[in-house]
Amino acid sequence: MDTELMESFKDDFSLLIEGGFIAVKQMDEASASRIFQAAQIISPESTAPKIGLGYIALNKLDLKEAAKIFQEVIDKEPENHLAQVFYGISFLFSEDKRKKGERLIREAMEKTTDPTVKNLGETALVWAEKDLKKGALPVPR
């Protein structure tokens, strides 16, 4: 694709990422996926579109796919605390992997200075304690 043309879209990258997450919240998987893929084309080195695709998988409870995607992000960016929290969340649903998920989330919360990541981690841990451990929600297999 024309490099000059792609450069003209660089300013729209963050808007695409935000739009992708909005589409996920609106349960529009097809649009969210296309938006994140477009963002990846604009900025191939960025992990943000990958996190978005992992978030789609997590929302669909496709936990293996979500974990795989978040692990790929962490392999590329070991200090990506958002990916680490999401990676941990992908393990919370499984009783035998829940402790690993909680550990990953706590580690990310200790390392980050980002209040949004800290809040996400805290919310996930409280949710796991209140709902998942008490069997209030069905757990996918």
Short mmCIF file of N, CA and C in Angstrom, two decimals:
data_model
loop_
_atom_site.label_atom_id
_atom_site.label_comp_id
_atom_site.label_asym_id
_atom_site.label_seq_id
_atom_site.Cartn_x
_atom_site.Cartn_y
_atom_site.Cartn_z
N MET A 1 0.85 -1.18 0.00
CA MET A 1 0.00 0.00 0.00
C MET A 1 0.89 1.24 0.00
N ASP A 2 0.42 2.33 -0.53
CA ASP A 2 1.14 3.58 -0.64
C ASP A 2 1.51 4.11 0.75
N THR A 3 2.82 4.25 1.00
CA THR A 3 3.32 4.69 2.30
C THR A 3 2.83 6.09 2.63
N GLU A 4 2.83 6.97 1.65
CA GLU A 4 2.37 8.34 1.87
C GLU A 4 0.89 8.36 2.27
N LEU A 5 0.11 7.52 1.63
CA LEU A 5 -1.31 7.43 1.96
C LEU A 5 -1.49 6.92 3.39
N MET A 6 -0.70 5.90 3.76
CA MET A 6 -0.81 5.35 5.11
C MET A 6 -0.41 6.38 6.16
N GLU A 7 0.59 7.18 5.88
CA GLU A 7 1.02 8.22 6.82
C GLU A 7 -0.11 9.22 7.08
N SER A 8 -0.93 9.47 6.08
CA SER A 8 -2.01 10.43 6.25
C SER A 8 -3.07 9.92 7.24
N PHE A 9 -3.08 8.61 7.48
CA PHE A 9 -4.05 8.04 8.42
C PHE A 9 -3.49 7.88 9.83
N LYS A 10 -2.20 8.14 10.05
CA LYS A 10 -1.58 7.95 11.36
C LYS A 10 -2.31 8.74 12.45
N ASP A 11 -2.78 9.94 12.12
CA ASP A 11 -3.48 10.76 13.11
C ASP A 11 -4.80 10.13 13.54
N ASP A 12 -5.34 9.24 12.73
CA ASP A 12 -6.62 8.60 13.03
C ASP A 12 -6.47 7.31 13.84
N PHE A 13 -5.24 6.90 14.07
CA PHE A 13 -4.99 5.62 14.75
C PHE A 13 -5.70 5.53 16.10
N SER A 14 -5.51 6.53 16.95
CA SER A 14 -6.11 6.47 18.29
C SER A 14 -7.64 6.49 18.22
N LEU A 15 -8.17 7.19 17.24
CA LEU A 15 -9.62 7.20 17.05
C LEU A 15 -10.14 5.82 16.64
N LEU A 16 -9.37 5.13 15.82
CA LEU A 16 -9.75 3.78 15.42
C LEU A 16 -9.74 2.84 16.63
N ILE A 17 -8.71 2.94 17.45
CA ILE A 17 -8.63 2.09 18.63
C ILE A 17 -9.83 2.35 19.54
N GLU A 18 -10.10 3.61 19.79
CA GLU A 18 -11.25 3.96 20.63
C GLU A 18 -12.55 3.47 19.99
N GLY A 19 -12.69 3.66 18.70
CA GLY A 19 -13.89 3.20 18.00
C GLY A 19 -14.05 1.69 18.07
N GLY A 20 -12.94 0.97 18.01
CA GLY A 20 -12.99 -0.49 18.12
C GLY A 20 -13.52 -0.93 19.48
N PHE A 21 -13.04 -0.29 20.54
CA PHE A 21 -13.53 -0.64 21.87
C PHE A 21 -14.99 -0.26 22.06
N ILE A 22 -15.41 0.84 21.47
CA ILE A 22 -16.82 1.22 21.52
C ILE A 22 -17.66 0.17 20.79
N ALA A 23 -17.19 -0.28 19.64
CA ALA A 23 -17.93 -1.31 18.90
C ALA A 23 -18.05 -2.60 19.71
N VAL A 24 -17.00 -2.96 20.44
CA VAL A 24 -17.08 -4.15 21.29
C VAL A 24 -18.16 -3.96 22.36
N LYS A 25 -18.17 -2.79 22.99
CA LYS A 25 -19.16 -2.51 24.02
C LYS A 25 -20.59 -2.55 23.46
N GLN A 26 -20.72 -2.21 22.19
CA GLN A 26 -22.03 -2.24 21.55
C GLN A 26 -22.34 -3.62 20.97
N MET A 27 -21.47 -4.58 21.27
CA MET A 27 -21.61 -5.97 20.81
C MET A 27 -21.61 -6.10 19.30
N ASP A 28 -20.87 -5.23 18.64
CA ASP A 28 -20.73 -5.28 17.19
C ASP A 28 -19.35 -5.85 16.87
N GLU A 29 -19.25 -7.16 16.99
CA GLU A 29 -17.97 -7.84 16.82
C GLU A 29 -17.38 -7.62 15.43
N ALA A 30 -18.21 -7.70 14.41
CA ALA A 30 -17.70 -7.57 13.04
C ALA A 30 -17.05 -6.20 12.83
N SER A 31 -17.73 -5.15 13.26
CA SER A 31 -17.17 -3.80 13.09
C SER A 31 -15.92 -3.62 13.94
N ALA A 32 -15.97 -4.10 15.19
CA ALA A 32 -14.81 -3.97 16.07
C ALA A 32 -13.60 -4.65 15.45
N SER A 33 -13.79 -5.85 14.96
CA SER A 33 -12.69 -6.60 14.36
C SER A 33 -12.12 -5.86 13.16
N ARG A 34 -12.98 -5.35 12.30
CA ARG A 34 -12.52 -4.61 11.12
C ARG A 34 -11.77 -3.34 11.51
N ILE A 35 -12.28 -2.66 12.53
CA ILE A 35 -11.63 -1.41 12.97
C ILE A 35 -10.24 -1.71 13.52
N PHE A 36 -10.12 -2.73 14.36
CA PHE A 36 -8.81 -3.08 14.92
C PHE A 36 -7.86 -3.54 13.82
N GLN A 37 -8.36 -4.26 12.84
CA GLN A 37 -7.52 -4.69 11.73
C GLN A 37 -7.04 -3.50 10.90
N ALA A 38 -7.91 -2.52 10.70
CA ALA A 38 -7.52 -1.31 9.98
C ALA A 38 -6.44 -0.55 10.75
N ALA A 39 -6.61 -0.48 12.06
CA ALA A 39 -5.61 0.19 12.89
C ALA A 39 -4.27 -0.53 12.81
N GLN A 40 -4.30 -1.86 12.75
CA GLN A 40 -3.06 -2.63 12.65
C GLN A 40 -2.34 -2.36 11.33
N ILE A 41 -3.12 -2.16 10.27
CA ILE A 41 -2.52 -1.83 8.97
C ILE A 41 -1.85 -0.46 9.02
N ILE A 42 -2.51 0.49 9.68
CA ILE A 42 -1.95 1.84 9.79
C ILE A 42 -0.68 1.85 10.62
N SER A 43 -0.68 1.07 11.70
CA SER A 43 0.48 1.04 12.59
C SER A 43 0.83 -0.41 12.92
N PRO A 44 1.53 -1.08 12.01
CA PRO A 44 1.81 -2.51 12.17
C PRO A 44 2.59 -2.89 13.42
N GLU A 45 3.39 -1.98 13.94
CA GLU A 45 4.21 -2.28 15.13
C GLU A 45 3.44 -2.12 16.44
N SER A 46 2.32 -1.46 16.41
CA SER A 46 1.56 -1.21 17.64
C SER A 46 0.88 -2.48 18.14
N THR A 47 0.86 -2.63 19.45
CA THR A 47 0.15 -3.76 20.06
C THR A 47 -1.29 -3.41 20.42
N ALA A 48 -1.66 -2.15 20.34
CA ALA A 48 -3.01 -1.73 20.72
C ALA A 48 -4.10 -2.47 19.93
N PRO A 49 -3.96 -2.62 18.60
CA PRO A 49 -5.00 -3.37 17.88
C PRO A 49 -5.08 -4.83 18.32
N LYS A 50 -3.93 -5.42 18.66
CA LYS A 50 -3.92 -6.80 19.16
C LYS A 50 -4.68 -6.90 20.48
N ILE A 51 -4.46 -5.92 21.35
CA ILE A 51 -5.19 -5.90 22.63
C ILE A 51 -6.68 -5.81 22.35
N GLY A 52 -7.06 -5.01 21.36
CA GLY A 52 -8.46 -4.91 20.98
C GLY A 52 -9.03 -6.24 20.50
N LEU A 53 -8.27 -6.95 19.69
CA LEU A 53 -8.72 -8.26 19.22
C LEU A 53 -8.81 -9.27 20.37
N GLY A 54 -7.89 -9.17 21.30
CA GLY A 54 -7.96 -10.02 22.49
C GLY A 54 -9.17 -9.69 23.34
N TYR A 55 -9.49 -8.41 23.42
CA TYR A 55 -10.65 -7.96 24.17
C TYR A 55 -11.94 -8.50 23.54
N ILE A 56 -11.99 -8.55 22.23
CA ILE A 56 -13.14 -9.15 21.55
C ILE A 56 -13.27 -10.61 21.97
N ALA A 57 -12.17 -11.35 21.91
CA ALA A 57 -12.19 -12.77 22.28
C ALA A 57 -12.61 -12.93 23.74
N LEU A 58 -12.11 -12.08 24.61
CA LEU A 58 -12.47 -12.15 26.03
C LEU A 58 -13.96 -11.91 26.22
N ASN A 59 -14.51 -10.95 25.52
CA ASN A 59 -15.94 -10.66 25.62
C ASN A 59 -16.81 -11.80 25.10
N LYS A 60 -16.28 -12.57 24.16
CA LYS A 60 -17.00 -13.73 23.63
C LYS A 60 -16.77 -14.97 24.49
N LEU A 61 -15.94 -14.82 25.52
CA LEU A 61 -15.52 -15.92 26.38
C LEU A 61 -14.76 -16.99 25.61
N ASP A 62 -14.10 -16.56 24.54
CA ASP A 62 -13.18 -17.43 23.82
C ASP A 62 -11.84 -17.28 24.54
N LEU A 63 -11.76 -17.92 25.69
CA LEU A 63 -10.67 -17.68 26.63
C LEU A 63 -9.31 -18.15 26.12
N LYS A 64 -9.28 -19.24 25.39
CA LYS A 64 -8.01 -19.72 24.84
C LYS A 64 -7.46 -18.72 23.83
N GLU A 65 -8.33 -18.22 22.96
CA GLU A 65 -7.91 -17.24 21.95
C GLU A 65 -7.47 -15.94 22.63
N ALA A 66 -8.23 -15.49 23.62
CA ALA A 66 -7.88 -14.27 24.34
C ALA A 66 -6.52 -14.42 25.00
N ALA A 67 -6.30 -15.53 25.70
CA ALA A 67 -5.02 -15.76 26.37
C ALA A 67 -3.88 -15.78 25.36
N LYS A 68 -4.09 -16.42 24.23
CA LYS A 68 -3.06 -16.51 23.18
C LYS A 68 -2.69 -15.11 22.68
N ILE A 69 -3.69 -14.29 22.41
CA ILE A 69 -3.44 -12.94 21.90
C ILE A 69 -2.71 -12.10 22.94
N PHE A 70 -3.18 -12.13 24.20
CA PHE A 70 -2.54 -11.32 25.23
C PHE A 70 -1.11 -11.80 25.50
N GLN A 71 -0.87 -13.11 25.41
CA GLN A 71 0.48 -13.63 25.58
C GLN A 71 1.39 -13.11 24.46
N GLU A 72 0.88 -13.03 23.24
CA GLU A 72 1.67 -12.49 22.12
C GLU A 72 2.06 -11.04 22.38
N VAL A 73 1.13 -10.27 22.93
CA VAL A 73 1.42 -8.86 23.24
C VAL A 73 2.50 -8.79 24.33
N ILE A 74 2.34 -9.60 25.37
CA ILE A 74 3.31 -9.60 26.47
C ILE A 74 4.69 -10.05 25.99
N ASP A 75 4.72 -11.03 25.09
CA ASP A 75 6.00 -11.47 24.53
C ASP A 75 6.70 -10.33 23.80
N LYS A 76 5.93 -9.50 23.14
CA LYS A 76 6.49 -8.37 22.40
C LYS A 76 6.80 -7.19 23.33
N GLU A 77 5.92 -6.97 24.30
CA GLU A 77 6.06 -5.85 25.24
C GLU A 77 5.86 -6.37 26.66
N PRO A 78 6.91 -6.88 27.29
CA PRO A 78 6.78 -7.47 28.63
C PRO A 78 6.23 -6.50 29.68
N GLU A 79 6.38 -5.23 29.47
CA GLU A 79 5.88 -4.25 30.44
C GLU A 79 4.51 -3.69 30.06
N ASN A 80 3.79 -4.37 29.18
CA ASN A 80 2.44 -3.93 28.83
C ASN A 80 1.49 -4.45 29.91
N HIS A 81 1.24 -3.61 30.90
CA HIS A 81 0.46 -4.02 32.07
C HIS A 81 -1.02 -4.22 31.75
N LEU A 82 -1.53 -3.48 30.78
CA LEU A 82 -2.92 -3.69 30.37
C LEU A 82 -3.10 -5.09 29.80
N ALA A 83 -2.19 -5.48 28.93
CA ALA A 83 -2.25 -6.84 28.36
C ALA A 83 -2.11 -7.88 29.46
N GLN A 84 -1.25 -7.61 30.44
CA GLN A 84 -1.06 -8.57 31.53
C GLN A 84 -2.32 -8.72 32.36
N VAL A 85 -3.02 -7.63 32.64
CA VAL A 85 -4.27 -7.73 33.40
C VAL A 85 -5.31 -8.51 32.59
N PHE A 86 -5.45 -8.18 31.32
CA PHE A 86 -6.39 -8.93 30.48
C PHE A 86 -6.00 -10.41 30.39
N TYR A 87 -4.71 -10.68 30.30
CA TYR A 87 -4.22 -12.05 30.27
C TYR A 87 -4.64 -12.77 31.55
N GLY A 88 -4.46 -12.10 32.68
CA GLY A 88 -4.88 -12.67 33.95
C GLY A 88 -6.37 -12.91 34.01
N ILE A 89 -7.15 -11.97 33.49
CA ILE A 89 -8.61 -12.12 33.48
C ILE A 89 -9.01 -13.35 32.68
N SER A 90 -8.28 -13.63 31.62
CA SER A 90 -8.63 -14.79 30.79
C SER A 90 -8.47 -16.11 31.56
N PHE A 91 -7.73 -16.09 32.66
CA PHE A 91 -7.55 -17.29 33.49
C PHE A 91 -8.52 -17.36 34.66
N LEU A 92 -9.15 -16.26 35.00
CA LEU A 92 -10.03 -16.23 36.17
C LEU A 92 -11.21 -17.19 36.05
N PHE A 93 -11.65 -17.48 34.84
CA PHE A 93 -12.83 -18.30 34.64
C PHE A 93 -12.59 -19.78 34.93
N SER A 94 -11.34 -20.19 34.94
CA SER A 94 -11.00 -21.59 35.14
C SER A 94 -10.52 -21.80 36.58
N GLU A 95 -11.20 -22.69 37.32
CA GLU A 95 -10.83 -22.91 38.72
C GLU A 95 -9.37 -23.30 38.86
N ASP A 96 -8.87 -24.14 37.98
CA ASP A 96 -7.49 -24.60 38.11
C ASP A 96 -6.47 -23.56 37.66
N LYS A 97 -6.91 -22.51 36.97
CA LYS A 97 -5.99 -21.46 36.52
C LYS A 97 -6.25 -20.12 37.21
N ARG A 98 -7.27 -20.08 38.08
CA ARG A 98 -7.67 -18.81 38.71
C ARG A 98 -6.54 -18.18 39.52
N LYS A 99 -5.81 -18.97 40.27
CA LYS A 99 -4.70 -18.42 41.09
C LYS A 99 -3.64 -17.77 40.20
N LYS A 100 -3.36 -18.40 39.06
CA LYS A 100 -2.40 -17.82 38.11
C LYS A 100 -2.92 -16.48 37.61
N GLY A 101 -4.20 -16.42 37.26
CA GLY A 101 -4.80 -15.18 36.79
C GLY A 101 -4.72 -14.08 37.85
N GLU A 102 -5.04 -14.43 39.09
CA GLU A 102 -4.98 -13.46 40.17
C GLU A 102 -3.56 -12.96 40.37
N ARG A 103 -2.58 -13.87 40.30
CA ARG A 103 -1.18 -13.50 40.46
C ARG A 103 -0.74 -12.53 39.35
N LEU A 104 -1.11 -12.85 38.11
CA LEU A 104 -0.75 -11.98 36.98
C LEU A 104 -1.35 -10.59 37.15
N ILE A 105 -2.59 -10.53 37.57
CA ILE A 105 -3.26 -9.24 37.75
C ILE A 105 -2.58 -8.44 38.87
N ARG A 106 -2.31 -9.11 39.99
CA ARG A 106 -1.64 -8.41 41.11
C ARG A 106 -0.26 -7.90 40.71
N GLU A 107 0.49 -8.70 39.99
CA GLU A 107 1.83 -8.29 39.54
C GLU A 107 1.74 -7.05 38.65
N ALA A 108 0.79 -7.06 37.73
CA ALA A 108 0.63 -5.90 36.84
C ALA A 108 0.23 -4.66 37.63
N MET A 109 -0.66 -4.84 38.60
CA MET A 109 -1.10 -3.70 39.41
C MET A 109 0.05 -3.12 40.23
N GLU A 110 0.95 -3.97 40.71
CA GLU A 110 2.10 -3.51 41.49
C GLU A 110 3.09 -2.74 40.62
N LYS A 111 3.23 -3.14 39.38
CA LYS A 111 4.23 -2.54 38.49
C LYS A 111 3.77 -1.26 37.82
N THR A 112 2.47 -1.12 37.60
CA THR A 112 1.98 0.00 36.80
C THR A 112 1.74 1.25 37.65
N THR A 113 1.81 2.39 36.98
CA THR A 113 1.42 3.65 37.58
C THR A 113 0.11 4.15 36.96
N ASP A 114 -0.39 3.41 35.99
CA ASP A 114 -1.61 3.79 35.28
C ASP A 114 -2.83 3.48 36.15
N PRO A 115 -3.57 4.52 36.56
CA PRO A 115 -4.73 4.30 37.42
C PRO A 115 -5.84 3.48 36.74
N THR A 116 -5.94 3.57 35.44
CA THR A 116 -6.96 2.81 34.72
C THR A 116 -6.66 1.31 34.79
N VAL A 117 -5.40 0.95 34.61
CA VAL A 117 -4.99 -0.45 34.68
C VAL A 117 -5.17 -0.96 36.11
N LYS A 118 -4.79 -0.15 37.09
CA LYS A 118 -4.96 -0.53 38.50
C LYS A 118 -6.44 -0.78 38.81
N ASN A 119 -7.29 0.12 38.34
CA ASN A 119 -8.73 -0.01 38.58
C ASN A 119 -9.30 -1.26 37.91
N LEU A 120 -8.88 -1.52 36.67
CA LEU A 120 -9.33 -2.72 35.97
C LEU A 120 -8.92 -3.97 36.74
N GLY A 121 -7.68 -3.99 37.20
CA GLY A 121 -7.20 -5.14 37.96
C GLY A 121 -7.97 -5.33 39.25
N GLU A 122 -8.18 -4.25 39.97
CA GLU A 122 -8.92 -4.33 41.24
C GLU A 122 -10.35 -4.81 41.00
N THR A 123 -10.99 -4.26 39.98
CA THR A 123 -12.36 -4.67 39.65
C THR A 123 -12.42 -6.16 39.30
N ALA A 124 -11.45 -6.62 38.54
CA ALA A 124 -11.41 -8.04 38.16
C ALA A 124 -11.22 -8.93 39.36
N LEU A 125 -10.34 -8.54 40.28
CA LEU A 125 -10.10 -9.35 41.47
C LEU A 125 -11.31 -9.39 42.39
N VAL A 126 -11.98 -8.26 42.55
CA VAL A 126 -13.19 -8.22 43.37
C VAL A 126 -14.27 -9.09 42.74
N TRP A 127 -14.42 -8.97 41.43
CA TRP A 127 -15.42 -9.78 40.71
C TRP A 127 -15.13 -11.26 40.86
N ALA A 128 -13.87 -11.64 40.74
CA ALA A 128 -13.51 -13.05 40.89
C ALA A 128 -13.85 -13.55 42.29
N GLU A 129 -13.57 -12.73 43.28
CA GLU A 129 -13.83 -13.11 44.67
C GLU A 129 -15.33 -13.21 44.95
N LYS A 130 -16.08 -12.23 44.49
CA LYS A 130 -17.52 -12.18 44.80
C LYS A 130 -18.35 -13.14 43.96
N ASP A 131 -18.05 -13.24 42.69
CA ASP A 131 -18.93 -13.98 41.79
C ASP A 131 -18.36 -15.33 41.34
N LEU A 132 -17.14 -15.35 40.90
CA LEU A 132 -16.60 -16.59 40.35
C LEU A 132 -16.32 -17.63 41.43
N LYS A 133 -15.71 -17.23 42.52
CA LYS A 133 -15.36 -18.19 43.56
C LYS A 133 -16.59 -18.74 44.27
N LYS A 134 -17.65 -17.97 44.30
CA LYS A 134 -18.87 -18.42 44.97
C LYS A 134 -19.82 -19.13 44.02
N GLY A 135 -19.41 -19.26 42.76
CA GLY A 135 -20.22 -19.99 41.80
C GLY A 135 -21.46 -19.25 41.34
N ALA A 136 -21.44 -17.91 41.44
CA ALA A 136 -22.61 -17.13 41.05
C ALA A 136 -22.80 -17.08 39.54
N LEU A 137 -21.74 -17.32 38.80
CA LEU A 137 -21.81 -17.27 37.35
C LEU A 137 -21.39 -18.63 36.78
N PRO A 138 -22.02 -19.04 35.68
CA PRO A 138 -21.55 -20.27 35.04
C PRO A 138 -20.18 -20.03 34.45
N VAL A 139 -19.31 -20.98 34.61
CA VAL A 139 -17.95 -20.86 34.11
C VAL A 139 -17.82 -21.69 32.84
N PRO A 140 -17.36 -21.05 31.74
CA PRO A 140 -17.19 -21.80 30.49
C PRO A 140 -16.11 -22.87 30.64
N ARG A 141 -16.24 -23.91 29.90
CA ARG A 141 -15.25 -25.00 29.98
C ARG A 141 -14.33 -24.96 28.81
#
